[in-house]
Amino acid sequence: MVSTLTYRQLTIEDGPRVFDLVRTSGSLDVNSRYTYLLLGKYFASTSLVVESAEGPVGCVLGFRPPEYPDTLFVWQVAVHPRHRGHGLARKLIHLLLDSPGCSGATHLEATVTPDNDASDALFRGIARAYGADCQVEPCFARRLFSDGGHAPEHLYRIGPLSERRRRSS
Ligand SMILES: CC(C)(COP(=O)(O)OP(=O)(O)OC[C@H]1O[C@@H](n2cnc3c(N)ncnc32)[C@H](O)[C@@H]1OP(=O)(O)O)[C@@H](O)C(=O)NCCC(=O)NCCS
């Protein structure tokens, strides 16, 4: 696919399009429209989008947990199905880790369902690029999702991250 892609910080104006993108992703929990506005307002420094001429085609939405300021928690990462497999998600996360909003972050965390091979490969690849460990442990059990229809979520903890150790982007 030949198209110019621009990577930039999330804004409030992106909220509606990011909501649509997450809805299109197929495997993510779709949160309220309000949530994506909130991220654009208060978590812009730890969230990026990649856009083509048609608008956002990928996003990484993260935050620094107040009690774990050394950690970037990647809450959702999504790439439009037409743009998958071209390194967009990997680049979004590398750019985010390089950005001022992640200054001082030594670890990256995310939760992933056991059946999500793409996500597993994405986060293990990030760990490899930094020469970092990737520890995986149970996090949110199936019973915690009240209807029981949601797969359990495993916590991926990657680190320590060191700019000097980063081998590729
Ligand atoms: C997960 C997702 C964001 C990956 O986006 P992407 O831009 O296609 O990923 P990339 O091209 O950057 O690939 C990153 C790595 O994952 C691997 N990968 C990508 N898709 C894969 C798949 N379907 N199966 C196995 N590995 C896959 C790539 O080979 C690459 O590995 P490498 O770093 O070792 O070279 C995308 O598939 C998506 O939006 N899925 C639906 C939403 C989702 O599940 N989000 C994650 C929830 S935590």
Short mmCIF file of C-alpha atoms and ligand atoms in Angstrom, two decimals:
data_model
loop_
_atom_site.label_atom_id
_atom_site.label_comp_id
_atom_site.label_asym_id
_atom_site.label_seq_id
_atom_site.Cartn_x
_atom_site.Cartn_y
_atom_site.Cartn_z
CA MET A 1 0.00 0.00 0.00
CA VAL A 2 1.49 3.34 -1.04
CA SER A 3 0.31 6.17 1.16
CA THR A 4 1.93 8.78 3.33
CA LEU A 5 1.58 8.07 7.00
CA THR A 6 2.04 10.61 9.76
CA TYR A 7 2.70 9.71 13.38
CA ARG A 8 1.60 12.25 15.97
CA GLN A 9 0.23 12.77 19.46
CA LEU A 10 -3.43 12.00 20.12
CA THR A 11 -5.77 15.01 20.35
CA ILE A 12 -9.32 15.44 21.63
CA GLU A 13 -10.46 15.84 18.03
CA ASP A 14 -9.26 12.28 17.32
CA GLY A 15 -11.73 10.84 19.84
CA PRO A 16 -14.55 9.92 17.43
CA ARG A 17 -12.20 8.43 14.80
CA VAL A 18 -10.22 6.47 17.37
CA PHE A 19 -13.48 5.10 18.76
CA ASP A 20 -14.34 3.91 15.23
CA LEU A 21 -10.85 2.46 14.76
CA VAL A 22 -11.07 0.46 17.98
CA ARG A 23 -14.55 -0.74 17.00
CA THR A 24 -13.16 -1.87 13.63
CA SER A 25 -10.22 -3.71 15.22
CA GLY A 26 -12.38 -6.72 16.00
CA SER A 27 -10.74 -7.94 19.18
CA LEU A 28 -10.54 -4.98 21.54
CA ASP A 29 -13.02 -3.95 24.21
CA VAL A 30 -14.83 -0.94 22.79
CA ASN A 31 -15.03 1.69 25.49
CA SER A 32 -17.38 4.65 25.52
CA ARG A 33 -16.86 7.57 23.14
CA TYR A 34 -16.28 9.67 26.22
CA THR A 35 -13.27 7.52 27.19
CA TYR A 36 -11.46 8.35 23.96
CA LEU A 37 -12.12 12.08 24.44
CA LEU A 38 -10.73 11.79 27.95
CA LEU A 39 -7.57 10.15 26.64
CA GLY A 40 -7.12 12.96 24.12
CA LYS A 41 -7.50 15.51 26.89
CA TYR A 42 -5.55 14.00 29.78
CA PHE A 43 -3.36 11.24 28.35
CA ALA A 44 -2.22 12.81 25.07
CA SER A 45 1.43 12.74 26.07
CA THR A 46 1.34 8.94 26.30
CA SER A 47 -0.90 8.26 23.30
CA LEU A 48 -0.12 8.43 19.57
CA VAL A 49 -2.01 7.97 16.33
CA VAL A 50 -0.76 7.20 12.85
CA GLU A 51 -2.87 8.70 10.12
CA SER A 52 -3.22 8.46 6.37
CA ALA A 53 -5.10 10.93 4.18
CA GLU A 54 -8.35 9.36 5.42
CA GLY A 55 -7.56 9.87 9.11
CA PRO A 56 -6.21 7.68 11.91
CA VAL A 57 -5.38 4.12 10.84
CA GLY A 58 -3.60 3.13 14.03
CA CYS A 59 -3.27 4.20 17.63
CA VAL A 60 -1.52 3.38 20.85
CA LEU A 61 -3.28 4.61 23.98
CA GLY A 62 -1.29 4.56 27.18
CA PHE A 63 -0.74 6.13 30.56
CA ARG A 64 1.78 6.21 33.40
CA PRO A 65 0.07 4.58 36.42
CA PRO A 66 0.33 7.11 39.27
CA GLU A 67 1.65 4.49 41.68
CA TYR A 68 4.13 3.09 39.12
CA PRO A 69 5.56 6.17 37.40
CA ASP A 70 8.45 4.14 35.98
CA THR A 71 5.95 2.23 33.83
CA LEU A 72 4.16 2.96 30.58
CA PHE A 73 0.92 0.99 30.56
CA VAL A 74 -0.30 0.37 27.01
CA TRP A 75 -4.03 0.26 27.44
CA GLN A 76 -5.01 -0.28 23.81
CA VAL A 77 -3.11 -0.58 20.54
CA ALA A 78 -4.97 -0.97 17.28
CA VAL A 79 -4.17 -0.87 13.58
CA HIS A 80 -6.85 -0.85 10.90
CA PRO A 81 -7.08 -4.30 9.26
CA ARG A 82 -6.02 -2.85 5.87
CA HIS A 83 -2.76 -1.56 7.34
CA ARG A 84 -1.70 -4.54 9.46
CA GLY A 85 1.57 -6.39 9.03
CA HIS A 86 3.57 -3.33 7.94
CA GLY A 87 5.18 -2.47 11.26
CA LEU A 88 2.78 0.34 12.22
CA ALA A 89 2.08 -0.93 15.74
CA ARG A 90 5.77 -1.59 16.39
CA LYS A 91 6.67 1.92 15.21
CA LEU A 92 3.87 3.51 17.28
CA ILE A 93 5.21 1.90 20.43
CA HIS A 94 8.85 2.70 19.70
CA LEU A 95 7.99 6.34 18.96
CA LEU A 96 5.92 6.55 22.11
CA LEU A 97 8.74 5.14 24.25
CA ASP A 98 11.09 7.72 22.68
CA SER A 99 8.71 10.61 23.35
CA PRO A 100 8.91 13.08 26.26
CA GLY A 101 5.76 11.60 27.80
CA CYS A 102 7.69 8.38 28.44
CA SER A 103 10.79 10.00 29.82
CA GLY A 104 12.02 7.92 32.76
CA ALA A 105 9.85 4.93 31.90
CA THR A 106 11.88 1.79 32.47
CA HIS A 107 9.08 -0.71 31.94
CA LEU A 108 6.18 -1.26 29.58
CA GLU A 109 3.10 -3.19 30.62
CA ALA A 110 0.05 -4.35 28.71
CA THR A 111 -2.59 -7.00 29.15
CA VAL A 112 -3.21 -9.49 26.38
CA THR A 113 -5.66 -12.35 25.97
CA PRO A 114 -3.95 -15.73 25.47
CA ASP A 115 -5.40 -16.16 21.98
CA ASN A 116 -4.02 -12.87 20.63
CA ASP A 117 -1.00 -14.05 18.62
CA ALA A 118 -0.45 -10.69 16.91
CA SER A 119 -0.34 -8.86 20.20
CA ASP A 120 1.93 -11.47 21.77
CA ALA A 121 4.34 -11.16 18.83
CA LEU A 122 4.17 -7.36 18.97
CA PHE A 123 5.13 -7.13 22.65
CA ARG A 124 7.76 -9.87 22.50
CA GLY A 125 9.28 -8.02 19.53
CA ILE A 126 9.42 -4.80 21.55
CA ALA A 127 11.19 -6.67 24.37
CA ARG A 128 13.66 -8.13 21.89
CA ALA A 129 14.41 -4.73 20.39
CA TYR A 130 15.42 -3.47 23.84
CA GLY A 131 17.14 -6.66 24.89
CA ALA A 132 14.64 -6.65 27.75
CA ASP A 133 12.85 -9.40 29.63
CA CYS A 134 9.20 -10.06 28.88
CA GLN A 135 7.43 -11.57 31.87
CA VAL A 136 3.92 -12.89 31.40
CA GLU A 137 1.58 -13.68 34.29
CA PRO A 138 -2.15 -14.01 34.88
CA CYS A 139 -3.77 -10.62 35.55
CA PHE A 140 -7.54 -10.37 35.11
CA ALA A 141 -9.28 -13.76 35.45
CA ARG A 142 -12.26 -14.64 33.30
CA ARG A 143 -14.59 -14.51 36.33
CA LEU A 144 -13.84 -10.79 36.75
CA PHE A 145 -15.60 -10.05 33.47
CA SER A 146 -19.13 -10.35 34.77
CA ASP A 147 -20.76 -12.08 31.80
CA GLY A 148 -17.96 -14.69 31.69
CA GLY A 149 -17.74 -14.30 27.93
CA HIS A 150 -14.43 -12.46 28.00
CA ALA A 151 -11.12 -14.30 27.82
CA PRO A 152 -8.73 -13.80 30.74
CA GLU A 153 -6.07 -11.11 30.37
CA HIS A 154 -2.41 -11.83 30.99
CA LEU A 155 -0.04 -9.09 32.10
CA TYR A 156 3.06 -8.57 29.94
CA ARG A 157 5.79 -6.69 31.78
CA ILE A 158 8.74 -5.68 29.63
CA GLY A 159 11.91 -4.18 30.98
CA PRO A 160 14.19 -2.74 31.94
CA LEU A 161 14.08 -0.53 28.86
CA SER A 162 17.20 1.37 28.07
CA GLU A 163 17.65 3.69 25.10
CA ARG A 164 21.25 2.57 24.81
CA ARG A 165 20.19 -1.05 24.57
CA ARG A 166 17.63 -0.49 21.83
CA ARG A 167 18.71 -2.44 18.78
CA SER A 168 16.15 -1.53 16.12
CA SER A 169 12.99 0.46 15.49
C1 LIG B 1 -1.96 -6.29 17.34
C2 LIG B 1 -1.91 -5.25 16.20
C3 LIG B 1 -2.02 -3.86 16.81
C4 LIG B 1 -0.57 -5.40 15.46
O1 LIG B 1 -0.50 -4.33 14.50
P1 LIG B 1 0.47 -4.42 13.22
O2 LIG B 1 0.75 -3.03 12.78
O3 LIG B 1 -0.11 -5.35 12.23
O4 LIG B 1 1.78 -5.08 13.85
P2 LIG B 1 3.26 -4.93 13.27
O5 LIG B 1 3.21 -5.02 11.78
O6 LIG B 1 3.92 -3.74 13.87
O7 LIG B 1 3.94 -6.27 13.80
C5 LIG B 1 4.56 -6.33 15.07
C6 LIG B 1 5.04 -7.77 15.27
O8 LIG B 1 3.91 -8.65 15.40
C7 LIG B 1 3.96 -9.68 14.40
N1 LIG B 1 2.59 -9.91 13.97
C8 LIG B 1 1.73 -8.99 13.46
N2 LIG B 1 0.55 -9.58 13.19
C9 LIG B 1 0.69 -10.89 13.53
C10 LIG B 1 -0.18 -12.01 13.49
N3 LIG B 1 -1.45 -11.91 13.04
N4 LIG B 1 0.27 -13.21 13.94
C11 LIG B 1 1.55 -13.34 14.43
N5 LIG B 1 2.43 -12.31 14.49
C12 LIG B 1 1.99 -11.10 14.04
C13 LIG B 1 4.82 -9.10 13.31
O9 LIG B 1 5.44 -10.14 12.54
C14 LIG B 1 5.84 -8.31 14.10
O10 LIG B 1 6.78 -9.19 14.64
P3 LIG B 1 8.34 -8.76 14.76
O11 LIG B 1 8.37 -7.51 15.63
O12 LIG B 1 8.96 -9.94 15.42
O13 LIG B 1 8.79 -8.49 13.37
C15 LIG B 1 -3.06 -5.48 15.18
O14 LIG B 1 -3.04 -6.84 14.76
C16 LIG B 1 -4.44 -5.14 15.72
O15 LIG B 1 -4.88 -4.02 15.67
N6 LIG B 1 -5.13 -6.18 16.27
C17 LIG B 1 -6.47 -5.96 16.86
C18 LIG B 1 -6.39 -5.18 18.14
C19 LIG B 1 -5.55 -5.89 19.18
O16 LIG B 1 -5.63 -7.09 19.36
N7 LIG B 1 -4.72 -5.08 19.90
C20 LIG B 1 -3.83 -5.56 20.92
C21 LIG B 1 -4.54 -5.82 22.19
S1 LIG B 1 -3.42 -5.71 23.55
#
